[in-house]
PDB file of C-alpha atoms in Angstrom:
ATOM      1  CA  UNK A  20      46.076 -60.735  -0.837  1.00 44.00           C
ATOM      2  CA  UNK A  21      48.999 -58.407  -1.035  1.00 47.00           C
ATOM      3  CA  UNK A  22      49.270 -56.228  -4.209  1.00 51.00           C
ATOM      4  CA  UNK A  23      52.970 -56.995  -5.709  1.00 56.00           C
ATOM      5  CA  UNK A  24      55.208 -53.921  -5.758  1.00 63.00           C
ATOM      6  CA  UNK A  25      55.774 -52.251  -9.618  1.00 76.00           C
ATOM      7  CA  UNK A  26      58.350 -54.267 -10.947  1.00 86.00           C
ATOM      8  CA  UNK A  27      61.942 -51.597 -12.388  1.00 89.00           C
ATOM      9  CA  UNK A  28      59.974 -50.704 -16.063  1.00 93.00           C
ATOM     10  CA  UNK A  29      56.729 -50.439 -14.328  1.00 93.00           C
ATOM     11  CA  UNK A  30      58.078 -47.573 -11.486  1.00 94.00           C
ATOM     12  CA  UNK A  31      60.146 -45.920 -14.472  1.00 96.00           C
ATOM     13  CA  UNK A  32      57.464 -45.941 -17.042  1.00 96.00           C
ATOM     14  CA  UNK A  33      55.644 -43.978 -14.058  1.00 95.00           C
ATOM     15  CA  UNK A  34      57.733 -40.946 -14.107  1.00 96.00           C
ATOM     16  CA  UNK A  35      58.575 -41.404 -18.108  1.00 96.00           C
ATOM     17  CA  UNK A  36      55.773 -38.088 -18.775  1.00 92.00           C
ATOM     18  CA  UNK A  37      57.791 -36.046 -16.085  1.00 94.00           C
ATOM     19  CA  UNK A  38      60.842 -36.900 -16.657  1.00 96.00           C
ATOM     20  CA  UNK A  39      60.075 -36.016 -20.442  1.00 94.00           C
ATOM     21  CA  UNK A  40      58.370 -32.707 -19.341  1.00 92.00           C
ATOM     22  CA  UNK A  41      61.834 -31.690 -17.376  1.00 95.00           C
ATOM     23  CA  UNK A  42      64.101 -32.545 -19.889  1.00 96.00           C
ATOM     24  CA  UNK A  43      62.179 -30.787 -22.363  1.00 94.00           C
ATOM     25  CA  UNK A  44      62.159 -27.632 -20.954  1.00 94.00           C
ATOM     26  CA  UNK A  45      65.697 -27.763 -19.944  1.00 95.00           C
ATOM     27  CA  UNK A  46      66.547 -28.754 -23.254  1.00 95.00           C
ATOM     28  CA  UNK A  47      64.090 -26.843 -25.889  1.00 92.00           C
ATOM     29  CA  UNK A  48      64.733 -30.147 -27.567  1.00 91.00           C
ATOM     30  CA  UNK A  49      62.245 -33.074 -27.762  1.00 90.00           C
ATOM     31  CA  UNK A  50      64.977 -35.535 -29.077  1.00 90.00           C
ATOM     32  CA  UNK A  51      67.505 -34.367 -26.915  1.00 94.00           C
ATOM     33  CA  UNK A  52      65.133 -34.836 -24.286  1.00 95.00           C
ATOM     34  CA  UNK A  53      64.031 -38.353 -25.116  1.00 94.00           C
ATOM     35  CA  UNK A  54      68.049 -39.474 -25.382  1.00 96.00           C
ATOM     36  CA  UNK A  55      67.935 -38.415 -21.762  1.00 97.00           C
ATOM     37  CA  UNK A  56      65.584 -39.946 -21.079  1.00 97.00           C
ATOM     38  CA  UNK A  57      66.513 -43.042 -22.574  1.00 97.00           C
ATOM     39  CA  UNK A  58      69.943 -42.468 -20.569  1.00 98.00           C
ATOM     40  CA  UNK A  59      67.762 -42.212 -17.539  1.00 98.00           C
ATOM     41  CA  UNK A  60      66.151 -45.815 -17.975  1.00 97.00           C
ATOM     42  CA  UNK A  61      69.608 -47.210 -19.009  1.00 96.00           C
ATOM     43  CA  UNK A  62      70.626 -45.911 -15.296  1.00 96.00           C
ATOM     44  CA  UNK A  63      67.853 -47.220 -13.614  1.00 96.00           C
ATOM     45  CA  UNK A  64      67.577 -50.391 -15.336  1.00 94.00           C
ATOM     46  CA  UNK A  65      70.822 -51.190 -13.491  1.00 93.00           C
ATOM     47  CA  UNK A  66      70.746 -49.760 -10.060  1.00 92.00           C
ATOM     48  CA  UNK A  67      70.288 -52.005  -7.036  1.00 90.00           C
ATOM     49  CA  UNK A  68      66.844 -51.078  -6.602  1.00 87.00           C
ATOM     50  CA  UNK A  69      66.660 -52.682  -3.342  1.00 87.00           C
ATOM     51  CA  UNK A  70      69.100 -49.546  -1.922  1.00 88.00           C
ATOM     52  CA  UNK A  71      67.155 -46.752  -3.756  1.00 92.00           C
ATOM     53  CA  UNK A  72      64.435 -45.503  -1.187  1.00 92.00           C
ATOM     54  CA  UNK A  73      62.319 -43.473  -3.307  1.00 94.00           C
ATOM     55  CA  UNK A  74      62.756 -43.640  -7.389  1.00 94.00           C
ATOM     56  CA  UNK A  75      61.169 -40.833  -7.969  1.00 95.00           C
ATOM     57  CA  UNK A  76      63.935 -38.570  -6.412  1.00 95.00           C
ATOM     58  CA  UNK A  77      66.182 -40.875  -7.897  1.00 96.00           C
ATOM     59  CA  UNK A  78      64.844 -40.791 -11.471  1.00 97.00           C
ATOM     60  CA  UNK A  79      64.374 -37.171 -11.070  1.00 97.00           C
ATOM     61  CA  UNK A  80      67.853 -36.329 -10.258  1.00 97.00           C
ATOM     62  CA  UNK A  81      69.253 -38.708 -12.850  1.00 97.00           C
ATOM     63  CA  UNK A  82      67.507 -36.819 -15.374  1.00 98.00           C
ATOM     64  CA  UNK A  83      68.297 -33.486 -14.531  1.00 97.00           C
ATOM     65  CA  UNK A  84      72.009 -34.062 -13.984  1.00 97.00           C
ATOM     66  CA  UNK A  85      72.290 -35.654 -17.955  1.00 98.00           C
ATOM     67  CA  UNK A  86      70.137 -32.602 -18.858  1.00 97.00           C
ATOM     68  CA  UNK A  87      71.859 -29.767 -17.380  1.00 97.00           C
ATOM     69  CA  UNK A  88      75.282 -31.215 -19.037  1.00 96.00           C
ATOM     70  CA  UNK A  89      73.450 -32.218 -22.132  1.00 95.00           C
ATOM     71  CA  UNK A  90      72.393 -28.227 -21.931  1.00 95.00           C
ATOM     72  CA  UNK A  91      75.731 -26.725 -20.915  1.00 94.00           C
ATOM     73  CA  UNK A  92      77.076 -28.438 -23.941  1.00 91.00           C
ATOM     74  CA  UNK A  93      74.312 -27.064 -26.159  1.00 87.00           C
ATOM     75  CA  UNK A  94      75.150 -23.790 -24.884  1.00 84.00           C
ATOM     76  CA  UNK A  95      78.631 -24.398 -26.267  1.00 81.00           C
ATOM     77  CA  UNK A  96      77.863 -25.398 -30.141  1.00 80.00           C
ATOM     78  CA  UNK A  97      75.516 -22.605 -30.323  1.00 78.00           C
ATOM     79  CA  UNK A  98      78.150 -20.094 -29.731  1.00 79.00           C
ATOM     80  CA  UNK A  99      78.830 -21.114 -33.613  1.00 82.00           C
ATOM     81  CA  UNK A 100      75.222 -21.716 -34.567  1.00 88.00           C
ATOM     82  CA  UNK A 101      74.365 -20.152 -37.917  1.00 89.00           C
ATOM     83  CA  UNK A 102      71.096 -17.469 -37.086  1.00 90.00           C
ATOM     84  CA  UNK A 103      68.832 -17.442 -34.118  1.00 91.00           C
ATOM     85  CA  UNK A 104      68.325 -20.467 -31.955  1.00 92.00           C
ATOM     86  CA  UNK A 105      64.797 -21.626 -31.300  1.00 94.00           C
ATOM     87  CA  UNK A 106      63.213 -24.232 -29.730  1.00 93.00           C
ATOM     88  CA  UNK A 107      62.049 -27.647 -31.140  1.00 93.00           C
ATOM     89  CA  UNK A 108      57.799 -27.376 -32.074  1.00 94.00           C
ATOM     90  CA  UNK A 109      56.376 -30.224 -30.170  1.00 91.00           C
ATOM     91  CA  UNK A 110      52.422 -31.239 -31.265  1.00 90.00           C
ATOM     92  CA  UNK A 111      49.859 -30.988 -28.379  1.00 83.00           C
ATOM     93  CA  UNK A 112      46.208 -31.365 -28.181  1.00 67.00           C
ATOM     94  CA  UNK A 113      43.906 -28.943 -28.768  1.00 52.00           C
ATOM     95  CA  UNK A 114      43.141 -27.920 -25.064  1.00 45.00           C
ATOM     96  CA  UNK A 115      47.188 -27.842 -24.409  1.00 43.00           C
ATOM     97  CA  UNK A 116      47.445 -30.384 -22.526  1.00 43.00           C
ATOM     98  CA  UNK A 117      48.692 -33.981 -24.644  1.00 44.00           C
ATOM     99  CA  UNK A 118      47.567 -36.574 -22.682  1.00 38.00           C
ATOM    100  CA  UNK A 119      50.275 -38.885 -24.012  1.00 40.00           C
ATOM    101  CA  UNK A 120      52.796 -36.042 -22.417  1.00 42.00           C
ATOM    102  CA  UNK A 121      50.416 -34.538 -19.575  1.00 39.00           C
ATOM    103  CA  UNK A 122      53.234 -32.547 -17.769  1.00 38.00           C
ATOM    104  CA  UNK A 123      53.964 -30.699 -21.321  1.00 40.00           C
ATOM    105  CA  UNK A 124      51.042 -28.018 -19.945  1.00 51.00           C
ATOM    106  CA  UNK A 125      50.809 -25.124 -22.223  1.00 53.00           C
ATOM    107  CA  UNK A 126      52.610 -21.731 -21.216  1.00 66.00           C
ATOM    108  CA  UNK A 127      55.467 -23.246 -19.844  1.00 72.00           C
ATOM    109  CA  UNK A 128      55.653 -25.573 -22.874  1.00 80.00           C
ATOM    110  CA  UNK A 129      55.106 -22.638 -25.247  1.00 87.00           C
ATOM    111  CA  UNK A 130      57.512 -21.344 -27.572  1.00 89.00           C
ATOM    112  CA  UNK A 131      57.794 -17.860 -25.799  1.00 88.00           C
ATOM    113  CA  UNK A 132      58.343 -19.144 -22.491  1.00 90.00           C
ATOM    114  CA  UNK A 133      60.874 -21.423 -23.923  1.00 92.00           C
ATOM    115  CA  UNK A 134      62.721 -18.844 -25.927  1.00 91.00           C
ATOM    116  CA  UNK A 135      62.284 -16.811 -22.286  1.00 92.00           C
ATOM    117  CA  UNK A 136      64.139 -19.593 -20.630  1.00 94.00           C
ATOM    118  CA  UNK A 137      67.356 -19.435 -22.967  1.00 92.00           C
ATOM    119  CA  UNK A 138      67.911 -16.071 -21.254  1.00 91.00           C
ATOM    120  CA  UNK A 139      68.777 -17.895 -17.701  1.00 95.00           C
ATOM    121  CA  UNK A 140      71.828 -19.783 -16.922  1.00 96.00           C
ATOM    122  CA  UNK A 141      71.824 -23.514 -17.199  1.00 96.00           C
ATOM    123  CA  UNK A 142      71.409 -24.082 -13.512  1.00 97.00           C
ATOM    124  CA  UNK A 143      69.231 -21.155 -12.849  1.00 97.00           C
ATOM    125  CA  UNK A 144      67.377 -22.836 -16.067  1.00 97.00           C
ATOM    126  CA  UNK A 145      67.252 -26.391 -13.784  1.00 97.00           C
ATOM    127  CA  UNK A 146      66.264 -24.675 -10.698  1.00 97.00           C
ATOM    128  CA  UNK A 147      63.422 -22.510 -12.019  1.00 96.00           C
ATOM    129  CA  UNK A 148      62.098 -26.117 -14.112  1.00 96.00           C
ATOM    130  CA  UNK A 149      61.919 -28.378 -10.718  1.00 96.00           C
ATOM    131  CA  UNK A 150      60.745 -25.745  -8.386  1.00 95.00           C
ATOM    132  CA  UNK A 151      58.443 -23.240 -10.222  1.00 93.00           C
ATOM    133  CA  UNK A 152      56.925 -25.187 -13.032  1.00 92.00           C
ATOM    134  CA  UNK A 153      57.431 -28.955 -11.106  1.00 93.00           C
ATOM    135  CA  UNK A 154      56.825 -27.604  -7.819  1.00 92.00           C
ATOM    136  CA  UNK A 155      59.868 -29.593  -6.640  1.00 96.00           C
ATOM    137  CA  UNK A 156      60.940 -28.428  -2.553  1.00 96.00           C
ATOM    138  CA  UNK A 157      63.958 -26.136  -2.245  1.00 97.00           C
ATOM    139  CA  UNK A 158      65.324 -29.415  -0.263  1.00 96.00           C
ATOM    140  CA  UNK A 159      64.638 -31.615  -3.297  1.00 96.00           C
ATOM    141  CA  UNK A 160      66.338 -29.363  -6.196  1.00 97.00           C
ATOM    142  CA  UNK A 161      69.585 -28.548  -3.872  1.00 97.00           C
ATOM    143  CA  UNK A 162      70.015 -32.811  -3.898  1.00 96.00           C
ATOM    144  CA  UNK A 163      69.409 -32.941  -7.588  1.00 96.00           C
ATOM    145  CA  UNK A 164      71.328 -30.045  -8.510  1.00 96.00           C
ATOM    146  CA  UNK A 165      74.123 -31.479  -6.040  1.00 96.00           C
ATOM    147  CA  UNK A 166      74.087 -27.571  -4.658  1.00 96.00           C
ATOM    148  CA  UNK A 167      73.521 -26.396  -0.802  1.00 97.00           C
ATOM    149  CA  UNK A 168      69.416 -25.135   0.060  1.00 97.00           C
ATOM    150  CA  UNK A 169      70.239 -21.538   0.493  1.00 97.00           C
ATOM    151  CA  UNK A 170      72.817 -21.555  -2.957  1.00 97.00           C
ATOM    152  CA  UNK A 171      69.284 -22.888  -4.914  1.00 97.00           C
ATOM    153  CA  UNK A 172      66.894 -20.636  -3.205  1.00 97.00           C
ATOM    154  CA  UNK A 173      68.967 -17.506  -4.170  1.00 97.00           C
ATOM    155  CA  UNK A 174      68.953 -19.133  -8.152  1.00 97.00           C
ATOM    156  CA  UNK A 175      65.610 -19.733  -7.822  1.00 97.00           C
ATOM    157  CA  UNK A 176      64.747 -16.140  -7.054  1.00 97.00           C
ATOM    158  CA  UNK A 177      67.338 -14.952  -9.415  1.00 97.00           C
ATOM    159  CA  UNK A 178      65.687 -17.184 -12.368  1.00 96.00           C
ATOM    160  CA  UNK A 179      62.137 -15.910 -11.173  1.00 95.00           C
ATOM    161  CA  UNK A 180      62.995 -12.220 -11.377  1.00 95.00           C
ATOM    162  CA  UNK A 181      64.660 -12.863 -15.366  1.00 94.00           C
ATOM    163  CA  UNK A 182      61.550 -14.474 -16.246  1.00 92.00           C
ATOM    164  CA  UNK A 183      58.927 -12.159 -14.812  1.00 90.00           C
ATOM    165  CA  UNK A 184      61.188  -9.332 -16.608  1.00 89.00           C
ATOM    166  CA  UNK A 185      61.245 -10.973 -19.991  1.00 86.00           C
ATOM    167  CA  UNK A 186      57.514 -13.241 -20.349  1.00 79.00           C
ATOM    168  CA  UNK A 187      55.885 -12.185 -22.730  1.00 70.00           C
ATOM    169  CA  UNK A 188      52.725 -10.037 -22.524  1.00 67.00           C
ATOM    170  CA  UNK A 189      49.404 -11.661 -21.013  1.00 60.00           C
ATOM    171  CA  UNK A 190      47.877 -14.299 -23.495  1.00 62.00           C
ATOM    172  CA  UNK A 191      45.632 -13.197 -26.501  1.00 71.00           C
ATOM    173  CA  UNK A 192      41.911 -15.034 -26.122  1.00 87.00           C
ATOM    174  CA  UNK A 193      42.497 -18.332 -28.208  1.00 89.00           C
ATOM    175  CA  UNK A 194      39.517 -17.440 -30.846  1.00 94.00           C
ATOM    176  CA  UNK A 195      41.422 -14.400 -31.295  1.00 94.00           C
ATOM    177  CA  UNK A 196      44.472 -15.773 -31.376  1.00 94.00           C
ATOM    178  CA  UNK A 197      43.379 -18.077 -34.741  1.00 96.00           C
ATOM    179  CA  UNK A 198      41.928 -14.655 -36.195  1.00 96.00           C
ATOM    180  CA  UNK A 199      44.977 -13.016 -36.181  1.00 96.00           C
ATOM    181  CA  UNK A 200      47.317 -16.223 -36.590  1.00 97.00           C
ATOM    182  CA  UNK A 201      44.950 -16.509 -39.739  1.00 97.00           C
ATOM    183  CA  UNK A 202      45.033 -13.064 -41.014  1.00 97.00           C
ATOM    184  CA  UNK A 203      49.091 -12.956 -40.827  1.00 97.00           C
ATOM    185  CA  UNK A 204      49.184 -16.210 -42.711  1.00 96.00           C
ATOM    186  CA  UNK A 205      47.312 -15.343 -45.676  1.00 95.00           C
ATOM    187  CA  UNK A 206      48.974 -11.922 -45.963  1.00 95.00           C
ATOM    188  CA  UNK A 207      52.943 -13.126 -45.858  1.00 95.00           C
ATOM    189  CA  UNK A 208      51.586 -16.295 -47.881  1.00 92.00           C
ATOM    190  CA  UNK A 209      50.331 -13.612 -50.416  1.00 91.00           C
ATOM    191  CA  UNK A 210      53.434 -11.849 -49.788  1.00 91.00           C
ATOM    192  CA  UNK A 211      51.327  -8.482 -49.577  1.00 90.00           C
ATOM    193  CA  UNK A 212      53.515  -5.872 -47.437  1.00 95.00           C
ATOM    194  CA  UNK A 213      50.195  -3.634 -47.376  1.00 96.00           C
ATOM    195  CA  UNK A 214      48.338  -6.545 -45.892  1.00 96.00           C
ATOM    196  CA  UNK A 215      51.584  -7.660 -43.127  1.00 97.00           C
ATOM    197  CA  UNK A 216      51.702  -3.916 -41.989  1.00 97.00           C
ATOM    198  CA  UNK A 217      47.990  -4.322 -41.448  1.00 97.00           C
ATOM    199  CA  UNK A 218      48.857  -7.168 -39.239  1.00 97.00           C
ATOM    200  CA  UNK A 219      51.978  -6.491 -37.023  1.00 98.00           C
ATOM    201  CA  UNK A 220      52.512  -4.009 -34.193  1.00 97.00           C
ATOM    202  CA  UNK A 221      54.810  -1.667 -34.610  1.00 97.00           C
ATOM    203  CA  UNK A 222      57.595  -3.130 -32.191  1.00 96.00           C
ATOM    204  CA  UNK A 223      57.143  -7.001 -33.815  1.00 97.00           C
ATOM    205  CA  UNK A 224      60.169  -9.348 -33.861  1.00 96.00           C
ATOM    206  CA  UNK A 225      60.766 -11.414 -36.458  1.00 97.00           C
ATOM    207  CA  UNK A 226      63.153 -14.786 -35.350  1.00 96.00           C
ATOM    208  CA  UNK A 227      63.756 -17.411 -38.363  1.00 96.00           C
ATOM    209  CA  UNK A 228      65.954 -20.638 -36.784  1.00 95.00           C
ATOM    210  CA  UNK A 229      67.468 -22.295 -40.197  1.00 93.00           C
ATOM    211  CA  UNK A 230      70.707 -22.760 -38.816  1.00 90.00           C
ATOM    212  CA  UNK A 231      72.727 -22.628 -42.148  1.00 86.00           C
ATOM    213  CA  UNK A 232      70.157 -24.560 -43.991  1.00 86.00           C
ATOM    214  CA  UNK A 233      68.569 -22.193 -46.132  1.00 84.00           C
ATOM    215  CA  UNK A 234      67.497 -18.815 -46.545  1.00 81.00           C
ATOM    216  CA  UNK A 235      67.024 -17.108 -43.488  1.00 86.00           C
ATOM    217  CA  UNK A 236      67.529 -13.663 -41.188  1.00 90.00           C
ATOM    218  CA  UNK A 237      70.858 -14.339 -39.597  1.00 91.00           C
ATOM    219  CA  UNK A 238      69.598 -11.792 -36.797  1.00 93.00           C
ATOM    220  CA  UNK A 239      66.688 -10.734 -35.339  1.00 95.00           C
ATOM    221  CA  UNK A 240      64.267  -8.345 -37.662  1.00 97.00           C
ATOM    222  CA  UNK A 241      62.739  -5.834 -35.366  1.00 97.00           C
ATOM    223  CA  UNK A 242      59.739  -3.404 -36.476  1.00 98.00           C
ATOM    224  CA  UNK A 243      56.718  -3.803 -39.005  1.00 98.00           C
ATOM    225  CA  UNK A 244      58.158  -2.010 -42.034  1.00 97.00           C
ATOM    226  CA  UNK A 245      61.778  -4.341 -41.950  1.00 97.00           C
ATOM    227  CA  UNK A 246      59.383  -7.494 -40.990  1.00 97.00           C
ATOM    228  CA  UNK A 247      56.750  -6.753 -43.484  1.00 97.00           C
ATOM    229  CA  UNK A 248      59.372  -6.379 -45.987  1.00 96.00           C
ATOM    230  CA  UNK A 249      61.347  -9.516 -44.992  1.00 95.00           C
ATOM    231  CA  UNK A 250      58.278 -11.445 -45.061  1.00 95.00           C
ATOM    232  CA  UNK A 251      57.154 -10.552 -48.342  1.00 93.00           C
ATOM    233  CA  UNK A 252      60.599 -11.435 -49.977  1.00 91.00           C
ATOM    234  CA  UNK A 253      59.996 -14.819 -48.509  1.00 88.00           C
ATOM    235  CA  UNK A 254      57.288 -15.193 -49.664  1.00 87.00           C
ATOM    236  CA  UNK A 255      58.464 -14.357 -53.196  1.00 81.00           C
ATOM    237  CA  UNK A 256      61.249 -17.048 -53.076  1.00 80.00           C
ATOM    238  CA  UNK A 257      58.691 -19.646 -52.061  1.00 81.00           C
ATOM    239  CA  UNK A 258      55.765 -21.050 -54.343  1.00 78.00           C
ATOM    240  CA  UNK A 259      52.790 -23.116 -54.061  1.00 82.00           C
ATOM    241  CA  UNK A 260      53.583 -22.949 -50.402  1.00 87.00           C
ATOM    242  CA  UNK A 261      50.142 -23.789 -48.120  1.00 91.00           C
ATOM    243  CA  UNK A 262      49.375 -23.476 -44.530  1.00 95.00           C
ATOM    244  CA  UNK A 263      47.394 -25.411 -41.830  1.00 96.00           C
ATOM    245  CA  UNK A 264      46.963 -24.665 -38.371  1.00 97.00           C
ATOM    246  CA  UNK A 265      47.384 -27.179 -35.192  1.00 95.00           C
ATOM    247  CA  UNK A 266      48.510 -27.394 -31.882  1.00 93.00           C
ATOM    248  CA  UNK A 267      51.684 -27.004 -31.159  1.00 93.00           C
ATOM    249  CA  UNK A 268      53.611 -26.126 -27.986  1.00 91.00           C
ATOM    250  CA  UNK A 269      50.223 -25.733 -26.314  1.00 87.00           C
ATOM    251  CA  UNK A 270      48.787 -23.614 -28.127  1.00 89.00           C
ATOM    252  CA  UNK A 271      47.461 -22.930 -31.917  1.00 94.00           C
ATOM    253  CA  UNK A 272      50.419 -23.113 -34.592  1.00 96.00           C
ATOM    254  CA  UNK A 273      50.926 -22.939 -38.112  1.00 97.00           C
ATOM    255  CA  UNK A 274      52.347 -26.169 -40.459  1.00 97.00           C
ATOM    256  CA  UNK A 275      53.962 -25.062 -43.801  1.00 95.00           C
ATOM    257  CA  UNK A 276      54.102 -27.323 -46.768  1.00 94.00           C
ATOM    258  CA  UNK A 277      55.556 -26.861 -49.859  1.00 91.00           C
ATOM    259  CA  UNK A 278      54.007 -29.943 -52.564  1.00 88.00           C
ATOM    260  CA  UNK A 279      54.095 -32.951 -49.672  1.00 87.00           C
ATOM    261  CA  UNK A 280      57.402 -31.820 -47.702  1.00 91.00           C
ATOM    262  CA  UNK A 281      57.363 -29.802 -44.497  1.00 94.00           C
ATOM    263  CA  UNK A 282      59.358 -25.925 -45.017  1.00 94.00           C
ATOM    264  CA  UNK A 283      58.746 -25.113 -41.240  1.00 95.00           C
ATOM    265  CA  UNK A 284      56.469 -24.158 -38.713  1.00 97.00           C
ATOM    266  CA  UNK A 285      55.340 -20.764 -37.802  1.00 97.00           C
ATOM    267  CA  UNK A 286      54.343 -19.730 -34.176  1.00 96.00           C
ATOM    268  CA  UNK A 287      53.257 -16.274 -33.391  1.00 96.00           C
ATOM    269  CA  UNK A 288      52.295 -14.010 -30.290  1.00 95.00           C
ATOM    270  CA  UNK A 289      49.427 -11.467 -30.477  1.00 94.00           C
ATOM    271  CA  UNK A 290      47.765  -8.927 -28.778  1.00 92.00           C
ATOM    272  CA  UNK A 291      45.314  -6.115 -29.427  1.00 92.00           C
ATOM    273  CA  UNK A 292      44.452  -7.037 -32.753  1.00 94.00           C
ATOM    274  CA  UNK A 293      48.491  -7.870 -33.910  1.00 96.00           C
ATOM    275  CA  UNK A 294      51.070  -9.778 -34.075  1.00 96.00           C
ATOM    276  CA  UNK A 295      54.020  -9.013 -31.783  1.00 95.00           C
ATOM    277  CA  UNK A 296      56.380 -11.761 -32.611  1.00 96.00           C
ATOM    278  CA  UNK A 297      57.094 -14.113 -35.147  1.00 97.00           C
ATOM    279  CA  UNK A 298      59.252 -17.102 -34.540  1.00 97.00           C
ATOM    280  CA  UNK A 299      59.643 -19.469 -37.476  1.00 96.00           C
ATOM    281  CA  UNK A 300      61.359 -22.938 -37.224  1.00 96.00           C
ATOM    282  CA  UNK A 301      62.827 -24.079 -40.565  1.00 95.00           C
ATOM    283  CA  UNK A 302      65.378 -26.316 -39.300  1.00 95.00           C
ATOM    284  CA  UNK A 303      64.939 -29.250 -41.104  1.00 94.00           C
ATOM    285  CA  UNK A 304      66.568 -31.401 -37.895  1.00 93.00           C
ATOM    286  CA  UNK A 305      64.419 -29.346 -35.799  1.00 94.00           C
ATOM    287  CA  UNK A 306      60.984 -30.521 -37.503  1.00 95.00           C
ATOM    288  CA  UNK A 307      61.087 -34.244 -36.400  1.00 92.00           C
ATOM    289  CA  UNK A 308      58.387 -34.578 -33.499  1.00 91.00           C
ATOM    290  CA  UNK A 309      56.153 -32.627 -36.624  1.00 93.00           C
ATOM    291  CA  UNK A 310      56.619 -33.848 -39.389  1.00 90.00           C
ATOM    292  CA  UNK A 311      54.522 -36.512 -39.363  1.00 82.00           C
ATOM    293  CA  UNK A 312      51.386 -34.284 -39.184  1.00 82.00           C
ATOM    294  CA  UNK A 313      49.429 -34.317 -42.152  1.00 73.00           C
ATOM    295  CA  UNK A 314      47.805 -30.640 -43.707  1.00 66.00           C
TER     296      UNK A 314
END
């Protein structure tokens, strides 16, 4: 008895986790990466699927196509963004790996890698996506990218050299990673700058994403003493505020809640013992895929 081929929703809902998983790190954006998505399906679901010969390609260079303009625009309104841009926090499970996204694997679904990513252009961006972190053939990006083989080889090394230049240093044990996640929270909760110093390096970068929303650095806050100080002002302004950790981005994040509403989330790098960067997402129309996590 012949098995019947996957009917048009069937094949799409397939490729839904990797078309996701591309858009989102194109994007930085889990809703602007599920409208894409959703444009993707709204593409397919009308196609002669008789002509397409393999819907994977198809689906895949759909998706990066509305991406990469959905990007180049994004690129545009954040020339007038108000502060720092930082990615959307996405939850994942506790080994980094959400099985109901299972392409979102955790470094190059982290924070820091995504913040590294904003450094490329929007098709070197593309290129390094489907061919270092998708494993997509040189052959296969240059259709999807509608560029020549040799053009995307040359943006893929370009991309690779950026990234290597600007990752971030090699990943703190997780266990550790809680301890110190842990220590910094209860110090700029306590809004101790003793305690912060204790806690960041030297060189730590403070980014908070608001964008217009509410207090915030409108720049970058570079070095312990400024960040410590910074922190501990925060802290002042806020009351009753309480934390929880979780997974997000692949790794282990902080929630904020002040009473039952969300304030932000908090994601940190560490090493040796400290914390090298802070990145804090109060955005309130950045918090969606989150906020439905309960402390």
């Amino acid at each position: 008895m012949t098995t019947p081929s996957p009917g048009p929703a069937d094949t799409f809902e397939q490729h839904r986790s990797l078309l996701t998983g591309v858009a989102y790190r194109v994007l930085g954006s889990i809703a602007d990466a599920e409208d894409v998505v959703q444009e993707t399906w709204l593409r397919w679901s009308t196609v002669d699927h008789a002509g397409v010969r393999d819907p994977r390609a198809f689906l895949t260079t759909t998706v990066t196509r509305l991406a990469l303009n959905g990007l180049r625009s994004r690129r545009h309104r954040q020339e007038s963004y108000i502060g720092p841009w930082l990615p959307e926090p996405v939850p994942t499970a506790e080994d980094g790996d959400d099985p109901a996204q299972p392409v979102l694997l955790a470094e190059s679904v982290s924070q820091a890698f995504l913040v590294v990513l904003e450094s490329l252009s929007p098709l070197e961006r593309v290129v390094f996506v489907l061919h270092d972190l998708f494993g997509f053939g040189h052959d296969e990006v240059a259709r999807a990218v509608d560029r020549s083989e040799p053009a995307v080889r040359q943006l893929a090394s370009r991309a690779r050299r950026h990234v290597r230049e600007r990752r971030p240093r090699a990943a703190t044990d997780p266990a550790e990673h809680v301890r110190v996640t842990e220590a910094f929270m209860r110090a700029a909760v306590d809004g101790q700058v003793s305690a912060l110093l204790a806690v960041l390096a030297p060189d730590v970068v403070v980014l908070t994403d608001a964008g217009g929303t509410q207090k915030a650095a409108l720049r970058p806050i570079t070095g312990a003493a400024k960040a410590a100080r910074f922190l501990a002002a925060i802290s002042s302004d806020v009351s009753g505020a309480r934390w929880t950790l979780t997974p997000l981005n692949g790794r282990v994040g902080v929630l904020v809640h002040v009473g039952d509403e969300l304030l932000g989330t908090v994601d940190l790098d560490t090493a040796d013992g400290l914390v090298t960067a802070v990145r804090a997402q109060l955005n309130p129309s950045k918090l969606t895929a989150v906020r439905g996590i309960r402390p």
